[in-house]
Coordinates of C-alpha atoms in Angstrom, one line a residue:
M1 CA -21.0 1.3 16.7
V2 CA -21.0 -1.9 18.9
A3 CA -17.5 -2.5 19.7
A4 CA -13.9 -1.7 18.9
A5 CA -10.6 -3.0 19.4
D6 CA -7.0 -2.0 19.2
A7 CA -3.5 -2.8 20.8
D8 CA -3.0 1.0 21.8
Q9 CA -4.6 1.6 25.1
V10 CA -4.6 5.4 24.5
A11 CA -6.3 4.9 21.1
T12 CA -9.1 2.7 22.8
E13 CA -9.3 5.4 25.5
T14 CA -9.8 8.1 22.9
H15 CA -12.6 6.1 21.1
A16 CA -14.3 5.3 24.3
A17 CA -14.5 9.0 25.3
N18 CA -15.8 10.0 21.8
I19 CA -17.9 7.2 20.4
H20 CA -20.6 5.2 22.0
G21 CA -19.8 1.4 22.2
L22 CA -17.6 -1.2 23.9
T23 CA -13.9 -1.1 23.7
W24 CA -11.1 -3.7 24.2
T25 CA -7.3 -3.4 24.3
G26 CA -5.0 -6.1 23.6
D27 CA -2.9 -8.1 21.2
L28 CA -4.7 -8.8 18.0
S29 CA -2.1 -11.0 16.4
D30 CA -3.7 -13.9 18.2
P31 CA -7.6 -13.0 17.9
S32 CA -9.0 -15.7 20.1
E33 CA -8.8 -13.5 23.2
F34 CA -10.9 -10.8 21.4
I35 CA -13.3 -13.3 20.1
R36 CA -13.9 -14.9 23.8
Q37 CA -14.6 -11.1 24.6
L38 CA -17.2 -11.0 22.0
D39 CA -18.7 -14.1 23.3
D40 CA -18.8 -12.6 26.8
W41 CA -20.5 -9.5 25.7
G42 CA -23.1 -11.4 23.6
I43 CA -22.4 -9.9 20.4
E44 CA -23.4 -12.5 17.6
E45 CA -23.5 -10.5 14.5
V46 CA -22.9 -7.0 12.8
D47 CA -23.7 -5.2 9.5
L48 CA -20.1 -4.0 9.0
L49 CA -16.4 -4.9 10.3
A50 CA -14.0 -2.4 9.4
G51 CA -10.1 -2.2 10.2
G52 CA -6.8 -2.6 9.0
P53 CA -3.3 -3.8 10.1
P54 CA -0.4 -1.6 10.9
C55 CA 0.6 0.0 7.7
Q56 CA 4.3 0.4 8.2
P57 CA 5.3 -2.9 6.8
F58 CA 3.7 -1.7 3.5
S59 CA 4.5 1.9 3.1
T60 CA 7.3 2.9 0.6
A61 CA 9.6 4.0 3.5
G62 CA 8.6 1.2 5.8
M63 CA 9.6 -1.5 3.1
S64 CA 12.8 0.3 2.4
K65 CA 14.1 0.5 5.8
I66 CA 13.1 -3.0 6.7
G67 CA 14.9 -4.3 3.6
D68 CA 18.0 -2.4 4.6
L69 CA 17.9 -3.9 8.3
V70 CA 17.4 -7.4 6.9
R71 CA 20.4 -7.3 4.5
R72 CA 22.5 -5.8 7.5
G73 CA 21.5 -8.7 9.7
D74 CA 19.7 -6.4 12.2
R75 CA 16.3 -8.0 12.0
S76 CA 14.5 -11.0 10.6
P77 CA 13.3 -11.0 7.1
R78 CA 9.7 -11.7 8.4
D79 CA 7.7 -8.7 9.7
E80 CA 4.8 -10.3 11.9
R81 CA 2.9 -7.4 11.5
A82 CA 2.4 -8.1 7.8
D83 CA 0.2 -11.0 8.7
L84 CA -2.1 -9.1 11.1
W85 CA -4.6 -8.9 8.3
R86 CA -5.2 -12.8 8.8
S87 CA -6.5 -12.0 12.2
F88 CA -9.0 -9.7 10.6
F89 CA -10.5 -12.9 9.0
A90 CA -10.9 -14.8 12.2
I91 CA -13.2 -11.9 13.3
V92 CA -15.0 -12.1 10.0
D93 CA -15.6 -15.8 10.5
R94 CA -16.7 -15.2 14.1
L95 CA -19.1 -12.4 13.2
N96 CA -20.3 -13.1 9.6
P97 CA -20.8 -9.1 8.9
R98 CA -22.8 -8.2 5.8
A99 CA -20.1 -6.0 4.8
M100 CA -16.5 -5.6 5.6
L101 CA -14.2 -2.7 5.2
F102 CA -10.2 -3.2 5.1
E103 CA -8.0 -0.1 4.6
N104 CA -4.2 0.4 4.3
V105 CA -1.7 2.5 2.5
P106 CA -1.8 2.2 -1.2
N107 CA 1.5 0.3 -1.2
F108 CA -0.5 -2.6 0.4
A109 CA -1.3 -3.5 -3.2
Q110 CA 2.1 -4.0 -4.2
A111 CA 3.3 -5.6 -0.8
Q112 CA 4.6 -9.2 -1.6
G113 CA 4.5 -8.4 -5.1
G114 CA 0.7 -7.9 -5.0
A115 CA 0.3 -11.4 -3.6
L116 CA -0.8 -10.1 -0.3
L117 CA -3.8 -8.2 -1.8
I118 CA -4.7 -11.1 -4.1
A119 CA -4.7 -13.5 -1.1
L120 CA -6.8 -11.2 0.7
L121 CA -9.5 -11.2 -2.1
D122 CA -9.5 -14.9 -2.5
E123 CA -10.2 -15.0 1.1
L124 CA -13.3 -12.6 0.7
K125 CA -14.3 -14.8 -2.3
G126 CA -14.2 -18.1 -0.4
R127 CA -16.6 -16.5 2.0
G128 CA -19.2 -15.5 -0.5
Y129 CA -18.2 -11.8 -0.6
G130 CA -18.1 -9.7 -3.7
A131 CA -14.8 -7.5 -3.5
H132 CA -14.2 -4.0 -4.5
V133 CA -10.7 -2.4 -4.5
E134 CA -9.8 1.3 -5.0
V135 CA -7.5 3.9 -3.9
L136 CA -9.1 7.0 -2.9
E137 CA -7.5 10.6 -2.7
A138 CA -8.8 12.3 0.5
W139 CA -8.9 15.8 -0.8
R140 CA -11.5 14.7 -3.3
Y141 CA -13.7 14.4 -0.3
R142 CA -13.2 17.7 1.4
V143 CA -9.9 16.5 3.3
P144 CA -7.3 19.2 2.6
Q145 CA -4.3 17.2 2.2
H146 CA -2.4 15.0 -0.2
R147 CA -3.4 11.7 1.3
S148 CA -4.2 8.5 -0.6
R149 CA -5.5 5.1 1.0
L150 CA -6.2 1.8 -0.3
F151 CA -9.8 0.5 0.4
V152 CA -11.1 -2.9 0.1
I153 CA -14.9 -3.3 0.6
G154 CA -16.5 -6.8 0.8
I155 CA -20.3 -6.9 0.2
A156 CA -21.9 -10.4 1.2
E157 CA -23.6 -12.4 -1.5
E158 CA -21.6 -10.2 -3.9
G159 CA -24.2 -7.4 -3.6
N160 CA -24.0 -4.4 -5.5
F161 CA -21.5 -1.4 -4.4
E162 CA -20.6 1.8 -5.8
W163 CA -17.6 4.0 -4.6
P164 CA -18.6 7.5 -3.3
K165 CA -18.4 10.1 -6.1
P166 CA -15.7 13.0 -5.5
I167 CA -17.1 16.2 -4.3
K168 CA -16.6 19.4 -6.7
G169 CA -14.0 21.9 -5.6
R170 CA -10.6 21.7 -3.8
P171 CA -10.3 22.3 0.0
T172 CA -7.4 24.2 1.4
V173 CA -5.4 24.4 4.7
G174 CA -6.9 27.9 5.1
Q175 CA -10.4 26.7 5.0
V176 CA -9.9 24.5 8.1
I177 CA -7.5 26.1 10.3
G178 CA -7.7 30.0 9.1
D179 CA -10.3 30.7 11.9
L180 CA -8.1 29.4 14.7
P181 CA -6.6 32.0 17.3
V182 CA -2.9 32.8 16.8
V183 CA -0.8 31.0 19.4
E184 CA 3.0 31.1 20.2
A185 CA 5.3 28.2 20.1
G186 CA 5.4 26.0 23.2
V187 CA 1.8 27.1 24.2
R188 CA 0.3 24.4 26.6
D189 CA -3.0 25.8 27.6
E190 CA -5.5 23.1 26.8
V191 CA -8.5 25.5 26.7
Q192 CA -8.7 28.7 24.7
G193 CA -11.2 31.0 23.1
Y194 CA -12.0 31.1 19.3
K195 CA -10.9 34.3 17.7
G196 CA -14.2 34.7 15.8
P197 CA -16.8 32.8 13.8
P198 CA -15.8 30.3 11.2
E199 CA -14.7 31.8 7.9
S200 CA -15.6 28.8 5.5
V201 CA -18.1 26.2 5.0
L202 CA -15.5 23.5 6.3
G203 CA -14.9 25.5 9.3
R204 CA -18.5 25.8 10.2
L205 CA -18.7 21.9 9.6
L206 CA -15.9 21.3 12.1
R207 CA -17.4 23.4 14.8
K208 CA -20.7 21.7 14.4
G209 CA -22.1 20.0 17.5
L210 CA -20.4 22.2 20.1
T211 CA -23.0 23.6 22.5
H212 CA -22.7 26.6 24.9
P213 CA -20.3 27.3 26.6
E214 CA -18.2 24.8 24.5
S215 CA -19.1 26.6 21.3
Q216 CA -16.9 29.4 22.6
L217 CA -14.0 27.4 23.5
I218 CA -11.2 25.5 21.6
R219 CA -9.3 22.7 23.0
D220 CA -6.3 20.9 22.1
H221 CA -4.7 24.1 20.5
V222 CA -1.4 23.0 22.0
T223 CA 1.9 23.7 20.2
R224 CA 5.4 22.5 20.4
S225 CA 8.5 24.6 21.5
V226 CA 10.8 25.6 18.7
R227 CA 14.7 25.7 18.8
P228 CA 16.2 28.9 18.3
D229 CA 17.9 27.8 15.0
D230 CA 14.6 26.3 13.7
A231 CA 12.9 29.6 14.8
E232 CA 15.5 31.4 12.4
I233 CA 14.8 29.1 9.4
Y234 CA 11.0 29.4 9.8
K235 CA 11.1 33.2 9.5
L236 CA 12.8 32.8 6.2
L237 CA 10.5 30.2 4.8
K238 CA 7.6 31.4 2.5
P239 CA 4.4 29.2 2.2
G240 CA 5.3 26.1 0.0
G241 CA 9.2 26.7 1.2
T242 CA 11.2 23.5 1.7
Y243 CA 14.5 22.5 3.0
M244 CA 16.2 23.4 -0.2
D245 CA 15.1 27.1 0.3
V246 CA 17.0 27.2 3.8
P247 CA 20.4 29.0 3.4
E248 CA 23.2 26.6 3.5
H249 CA 24.6 28.1 6.8
L250 CA 21.5 27.2 8.6
R251 CA 21.1 23.6 7.4
R252 CA 21.9 20.9 10.1
Y253 CA 21.1 18.0 7.5
R254 CA 22.4 16.9 4.2
S255 CA 20.3 18.6 1.7
D256 CA 20.7 15.7 -0.8
T257 CA 19.2 13.1 1.6
F258 CA 16.7 15.6 3.5
S259 CA 15.6 17.8 0.7
D260 CA 12.0 17.9 2.1
K261 CA 12.9 18.0 5.9
Y262 CA 11.2 21.4 6.3
L263 CA 7.8 22.4 4.7
R264 CA 5.9 25.5 5.4
L265 CA 2.2 24.8 4.5
S266 CA 0.1 27.2 2.6
F267 CA -3.3 28.6 3.4
E268 CA -4.0 28.4 -0.4
D269 CA -2.9 24.8 -0.9
L270 CA -3.5 21.3 0.4
S271 CA -1.3 19.9 3.3
R272 CA 1.2 17.3 3.2
T273 CA -0.1 13.9 4.3
I274 CA -0.4 14.0 8.1
T275 CA 1.1 10.8 9.2
A276 CA 2.0 9.4 12.6
H277 CA 5.5 10.7 12.2
I278 CA 4.2 14.2 13.4
A279 CA 4.3 12.7 16.7
K280 CA 8.1 13.0 16.6
D281 CA 8.7 16.3 15.0
G282 CA 6.5 18.8 13.0
Y283 CA 9.0 19.9 10.4
W284 CA 6.9 18.8 7.6
Y285 CA 4.0 20.9 9.0
I286 CA 5.1 24.4 9.6
H287 CA 2.4 26.7 10.0
P288 CA 1.7 28.9 6.9
R289 CA 1.9 32.1 8.7
E290 CA 3.2 31.5 12.3
D291 CA 6.9 30.7 12.8
R292 CA 5.9 27.2 14.6
T293 CA 4.7 23.8 13.6
L294 CA 1.1 22.7 13.7
S295 CA -0.8 22.4 17.0
I296 CA -2.7 19.3 17.9
R297 CA -6.0 20.8 16.9
E298 CA -4.8 22.2 13.7
A299 CA -3.3 18.7 12.9
A300 CA -6.8 17.4 13.7
R301 CA -8.7 19.9 11.6
I302 CA -6.5 19.0 8.5
Q303 CA -7.6 15.4 9.1
T304 CA -11.3 16.8 9.3
F305 CA -11.7 15.8 12.8
P306 CA -14.6 18.0 14.4
D307 CA -13.7 20.2 17.2
R308 CA -15.8 18.3 19.8
F309 CA -13.5 15.3 19.3
R310 CA -10.9 15.0 22.1
F311 CA -7.9 13.0 22.1
A312 CA -6.4 11.0 25.1
G313 CA -2.6 10.9 26.1
Q314 CA 0.4 13.2 26.2
P315 CA 0.8 15.5 23.1
S316 CA 3.0 12.9 21.3
N317 CA 0.1 10.4 21.8
R318 CA -2.3 12.7 20.5
Y319 CA -0.3 13.6 17.4
R320 CA 0.2 10.0 16.7
Q321 CA -3.4 9.2 16.9
I322 CA -4.3 11.9 14.4
G323 CA -1.7 10.8 12.0
N324 CA -2.9 7.1 12.1
A325 CA -6.5 8.1 11.6
V326 CA -8.6 7.7 8.3
P327 CA -9.9 11.3 7.9
P328 CA -13.5 11.4 9.1
L329 CA -15.0 13.2 6.1
L330 CA -13.4 10.4 3.9
A331 CA -14.6 7.8 6.3
S332 CA -18.1 9.3 6.2
A333 CA -18.2 9.1 2.4
I334 CA -17.4 5.6 2.4
A335 CA -19.6 4.6 5.1
S336 CA -22.5 6.2 3.4
A337 CA -21.7 4.2 0.3
V338 CA -21.7 0.9 2.1
K339 CA -25.0 1.7 4.0
D340 CA -26.4 2.2 0.5
A341 CA -25.1 -1.1 -0.6
L342 CA -26.7 -2.7 2.7
E343 CA -30.0 -1.0 2.1
D344 CA -29.8 -2.2 -1.4
R345 CA -30.1 1.3 -3.0
I346 CA -27.7 0.7 -5.7
P347 CA -29.1 -0.3 -9.1
V348 CA -27.6 -3.3 -10.9
A349 CA -25.1 -1.7 -13.4
G350 CA -26.0 -2.3 -17.2
T351 CA -23.5 -3.5 -19.6
T352 CA -22.2 -1.1 -22.2
G353 CA -19.5 -1.9 -25.0
R354 CA -17.8 -5.0 -25.9
Q355 CA -17.6 -7.5 -23.0
P356 CA -15.5 -10.8 -23.1
K357 CA -17.6 -13.9 -23.6
S358 CA -16.1 -15.3 -20.3
V359 CA -12.8 -15.5 -18.5
G360 CA -13.1 -19.3 -18.8
H361 CA -13.1 -19.1 -22.6
L362 CA -10.1 -16.5 -22.6
R363 CA -8.0 -19.0 -20.6
D364 CA -9.1 -22.0 -22.6
N365 CA -8.0 -20.1 -25.9
L366 CA -4.6 -19.2 -24.4
S367 CA -4.0 -22.6 -23.2
R368 CA -4.7 -24.3 -26.5
W369 CA -2.4 -21.8 -28.3
F370 CA 0.2 -22.3 -25.7
G371 CA 0.0 -26.1 -26.2
Q372 CA 0.8 -25.7 -30.1
S373 CA 3.2 -22.6 -29.8
K374 CA 5.2 -22.4 -26.6
R375 CA 8.8 -21.9 -26.7
D376 CA 11.1 -25.0 -25.7
F377 CA 13.6 -24.1 -23.1
P378 CA 15.8 -26.5 -21.3
W379 CA 14.6 -25.5 -17.9
R380 CA 10.9 -26.3 -18.8
R381 CA 12.0 -29.8 -19.5
L382 CA 14.2 -30.3 -16.2
R383 CA 13.0 -30.7 -12.5
L384 CA 15.1 -28.0 -10.8
S385 CA 15.5 -27.0 -7.3
P386 CA 14.4 -23.8 -5.9
W387 CA 17.9 -22.3 -5.9
Q388 CA 18.4 -23.3 -9.7
I389 CA 15.0 -21.6 -10.5
L390 CA 16.2 -18.5 -8.5
L391 CA 19.5 -18.5 -10.5
L392 CA 17.8 -18.9 -13.8
E393 CA 15.4 -16.0 -13.2
M394 CA 18.1 -13.6 -12.1
C395 CA 19.9 -14.6 -15.2
L396 CA 16.7 -13.9 -17.3
H397 CA 16.2 -10.4 -15.8
R398 CA 16.8 -7.9 -18.5
T399 CA 18.1 -10.6 -20.9
K400 CA 16.3 -12.5 -23.8
A401 CA 15.3 -16.0 -22.8
E402 CA 17.1 -17.4 -25.9
Q403 CA 20.4 -16.1 -24.9
V404 CA 20.1 -17.8 -21.5
A405 CA 19.2 -20.9 -23.0
R406 CA 22.4 -21.3 -24.7
V407 CA 24.4 -21.4 -21.5
A408 CA 21.7 -23.0 -19.2
D409 CA 23.0 -26.4 -19.0
K410 CA 26.6 -25.2 -17.8
L411 CA 25.1 -22.6 -15.6
L412 CA 22.8 -25.3 -13.8
S413 CA 25.4 -27.9 -13.6
L414 CA 28.3 -25.6 -12.2
G415 CA 25.8 -23.6 -9.9
E416 CA 23.7 -26.5 -8.7
T417 CA 23.6 -25.1 -5.3
P418 CA 24.7 -21.8 -3.6
D419 CA 27.9 -23.4 -2.4
S420 CA 28.9 -24.9 -5.7
F421 CA 28.1 -21.5 -7.5
L422 CA 30.5 -19.8 -5.2
S423 CA 33.0 -22.6 -5.5
N424 CA 32.9 -22.5 -9.3
S425 CA 32.9 -18.8 -9.8
R426 CA 36.1 -18.8 -11.9
D427 CA 34.5 -21.3 -14.2
L428 CA 31.1 -19.4 -14.3
A429 CA 32.7 -16.1 -15.0
P430 CA 32.8 -16.4 -19.0
V431 CA 29.3 -17.8 -18.9
L432 CA 27.6 -15.0 -16.9
S433 CA 29.9 -12.5 -19.0
S434 CA 28.2 -14.0 -22.1
L435 CA 25.0 -12.7 -20.8
G436 CA 26.3 -9.1 -20.3
L437 CA 25.4 -6.7 -17.4
H438 CA 28.4 -6.9 -15.1
W439 CA 26.3 -6.0 -12.0
R440 CA 24.3 -9.2 -12.5
S441 CA 27.4 -11.3 -11.6
V442 CA 27.9 -9.3 -8.4
N443 CA 24.2 -9.8 -7.5
L444 CA 24.3 -13.5 -8.1
A445 CA 27.4 -14.0 -5.9
S446 CA 25.7 -11.9 -3.1
A447 CA 22.5 -13.9 -3.4
A448 CA 24.6 -17.1 -3.3
E449 CA 26.3 -16.0 -0.1
F450 CA 23.0 -14.7 1.5
V451 CA 21.2 -18.0 0.8
R452 CA 24.2 -20.1 2.0
D453 CA 25.0 -18.0 5.2
R454 CA 21.9 -16.4 6.2
L455 CA 19.2 -19.0 5.0
A456 CA 21.3 -22.2 5.7
G457 CA 21.3 -22.9 2.0
E458 CA 17.5 -23.1 1.6
V459 CA 15.8 -20.5 -0.7
P460 CA 12.5 -19.3 1.2
D461 CA 9.1 -19.9 0.1
N462 CA 7.5 -16.5 0.9
W463 CA 7.8 -13.4 -0.8
Q464 CA 8.9 -11.3 2.0
E465 CA 12.0 -13.4 2.7
L466 CA 12.7 -13.9 -1.0
T467 CA 12.9 -10.0 -1.6
A468 CA 15.5 -9.7 1.3
I469 CA 17.8 -11.6 -1.0
P470 CA 20.0 -9.2 -2.7
G471 CA 19.2 -8.7 -6.3
V472 CA 15.8 -10.1 -5.8
G473 CA 12.7 -7.9 -6.5
D474 CA 9.1 -8.4 -7.1
Y475 CA 9.3 -10.1 -10.5
I476 CA 12.0 -12.8 -9.3
A477 CA 10.2 -13.4 -6.1
S478 CA 6.9 -14.0 -7.7
A479 CA 8.5 -16.2 -10.3
V480 CA 10.3 -18.4 -7.8
L481 CA 7.0 -18.8 -5.7
C482 CA 5.2 -19.9 -8.9
F483 CA 7.8 -22.0 -10.8
A484 CA 9.6 -23.4 -7.8
F485 CA 6.8 -23.9 -5.2
G486 CA 3.9 -24.1 -7.3
R487 CA 2.2 -21.1 -5.9
P488 CA -0.3 -19.1 -8.0
S489 CA 1.4 -15.9 -8.4
V490 CA 0.8 -13.0 -11.1
L491 CA 4.2 -12.0 -12.6
M492 CA 4.5 -8.5 -13.5
D493 CA 7.3 -7.9 -16.3
T494 CA 7.2 -5.8 -19.6
N495 CA 5.4 -8.4 -21.3
T496 CA 2.6 -9.3 -19.0
V497 CA 2.2 -5.5 -18.1
R498 CA 1.8 -4.7 -21.9
I499 CA -0.8 -7.5 -22.4
A500 CA -2.7 -6.3 -19.4
R501 CA -2.7 -2.7 -20.7
R502 CA -3.9 -3.8 -24.3
L503 CA -6.6 -6.1 -22.7
L504 CA -8.1 -3.3 -20.7
G505 CA -7.4 -0.5 -23.5
S506 CA -5.7 1.5 -20.8
S507 CA -2.3 3.2 -20.7
D508 CA -2.7 4.9 -17.2
Q509 CA -3.7 2.2 -14.8
P510 CA -1.4 1.6 -12.1
N511 CA 0.5 -1.8 -11.8
W512 CA -1.6 -2.9 -9.0
Q513 CA -4.9 -2.7 -10.9
L514 CA -3.2 -4.3 -13.8
R515 CA -2.2 -7.1 -11.5
L516 CA -5.7 -7.5 -10.1
A517 CA -7.1 -7.7 -13.7
L518 CA -4.6 -10.5 -14.6
H519 CA -5.5 -12.2 -11.2
K520 CA -9.1 -12.0 -12.5
L521 CA -8.5 -13.4 -16.1
A522 CA -6.5 -16.4 -14.7
G523 CA -9.7 -17.6 -13.5
P524 CA -10.4 -20.2 -11.0
R525 CA -7.1 -22.1 -11.3
G526 CA -5.2 -18.9 -10.6
A527 CA -2.0 -17.6 -12.0
D528 CA -0.4 -20.9 -12.1
V529 CA 2.7 -22.1 -14.1
E530 CA 1.0 -22.8 -17.4
W531 CA -0.8 -19.2 -17.2
N532 CA 2.5 -17.5 -16.5
Q533 CA 4.5 -19.1 -19.1
A534 CA 1.7 -18.8 -21.7
L535 CA 1.5 -14.9 -20.9
L536 CA 5.2 -14.7 -21.1
D537 CA 5.3 -16.5 -24.5
L538 CA 2.5 -14.6 -26.0
G539 CA 4.2 -11.3 -25.0
A540 CA 7.4 -12.5 -26.8
L541 CA 5.8 -14.1 -29.8
V542 CA 2.7 -12.4 -30.7
C543 CA 1.8 -9.2 -28.5
T544 CA 5.1 -7.8 -29.0
A545 CA 6.1 -4.2 -28.1
R546 CA 6.4 -3.2 -31.8
A547 CA 4.2 -4.4 -34.5
P548 CA 2.0 -6.9 -32.5
K549 CA 0.5 -9.7 -34.5
C550 CA -2.9 -9.1 -33.6
G551 CA -4.2 -11.5 -36.3
E552 CA -2.5 -14.4 -34.7
C553 CA -3.6 -13.6 -31.0
P554 CA -5.6 -16.5 -29.4
I555 CA -7.3 -13.9 -27.1
R556 CA -8.0 -11.0 -29.4
A557 CA -11.7 -11.3 -29.1
Y558 CA -11.2 -10.3 -25.5
C559 CA -8.7 -7.3 -26.1
K560 CA -10.0 -3.9 -26.4
T561 CA -6.9 -2.7 -28.2
G562 CA -6.9 -5.5 -30.7
T563 CA -10.6 -5.2 -31.5
E564 CA -10.1 -1.4 -31.9
M565 CA -7.3 -1.9 -34.5
S566 CA -9.3 -4.5 -36.6

């Protein structure tokens, strides 16, 4: 480790105390100061640059909360933390590492409709890195918790890389904390004695490196105090018990909203994901046997921090650092895989099965078909404003395009601007009624008011602000970016998802992986207007949900499902 940087002074203090190397504390949204520090230190190059922006803007809970605040007018639609990954590339450009590692929550792959991940991959490709993306489950690498993280690995000059193979067996909470001494709630003794030798292979691994007399002592086994009413609840909960198991007369919160407010862990199972929220309360992490929440050391062990690793700051600081961390055993597995790649110990993978002739040929075939068979809609012939395109896309949602085409002229003339849409609401009512779905009319009125009053009548040109508009989700935001602003953007609707699944011959891949596949298939030109319109028409005319016309498909030669059906 050469150097580390973070905005959290307590975190850099912890790093400096445990890991050799230089540390720097400061705001990384503007990386210029850290780059000057690298110059002062004389650091010219490194093998690996690893890091990740704050995960809150991309987590499910974070995106939901931010969206609610924006719609209430309590915060700006733009979350500056979401742009911190761009600072990461400023450091990449300064150091030119042989490999880079980027990690975040799995929802990063879906952030901004997947456009953010695709932009990151384009940044890597433009710098000559081969990119590898995967979501890894920590428990498959001896970490006893339900925790998934997204990892992007870039290897210079598109070198070979293989993800670490999962380790057999399923770790448990008991294997990592079962050998720790019993402590009461509210214990603040920083140093205690082990109750005996470790009882599992994992327990022995986490004690490794402690020398006498430290090998007899455990540190950070500090616990929170417990409220009397919580203590009563804890006594009634069995391992695996949740808030729904709490008697109604003891519940302080609504059971429909906070159904998982409490969770007693089980020695025989995985823990819930240890997150930074553990710094606020420990209700999700009630000890399997003792009537208290996890101690700092127990939380660290479930993350697989070795006992020799110490944490700076007050207890809440320590809990937060533990919750924010990538589990060390998972990090170790990935680091070994990166090291193998840099030392060129990975053989070049051979090709098996039917492979596409080339991405370029697939796109050429699709483009030729589209030129001859594309559907003729009024909006494809007109030069429309971003608001008119937003209006159309909201009307097209869950409605056949042919149905919208019959009323498109009237819709676009009466609703030319958000203001005119609201002014002509009475005349537009029968037009919208003909499309069905009453809630759409409500959403359109709310969207028009939002754009007029909150956005000065201008439709924004970024995904984050577009999705703050009432009724606008991933697909509509991506469509507006592509069709209104000319931004390459992979559109994910029932048609394109179906095509991607059939091309890959997979029914179980998550949407973010399908989006990556479509991004790759779009080729160097990217998922532009022609590409997206061609896919939408292909799904509507040829690659239909029922009875697909595989014999007429221009890209059948590249489709695993189509070739298997022949």
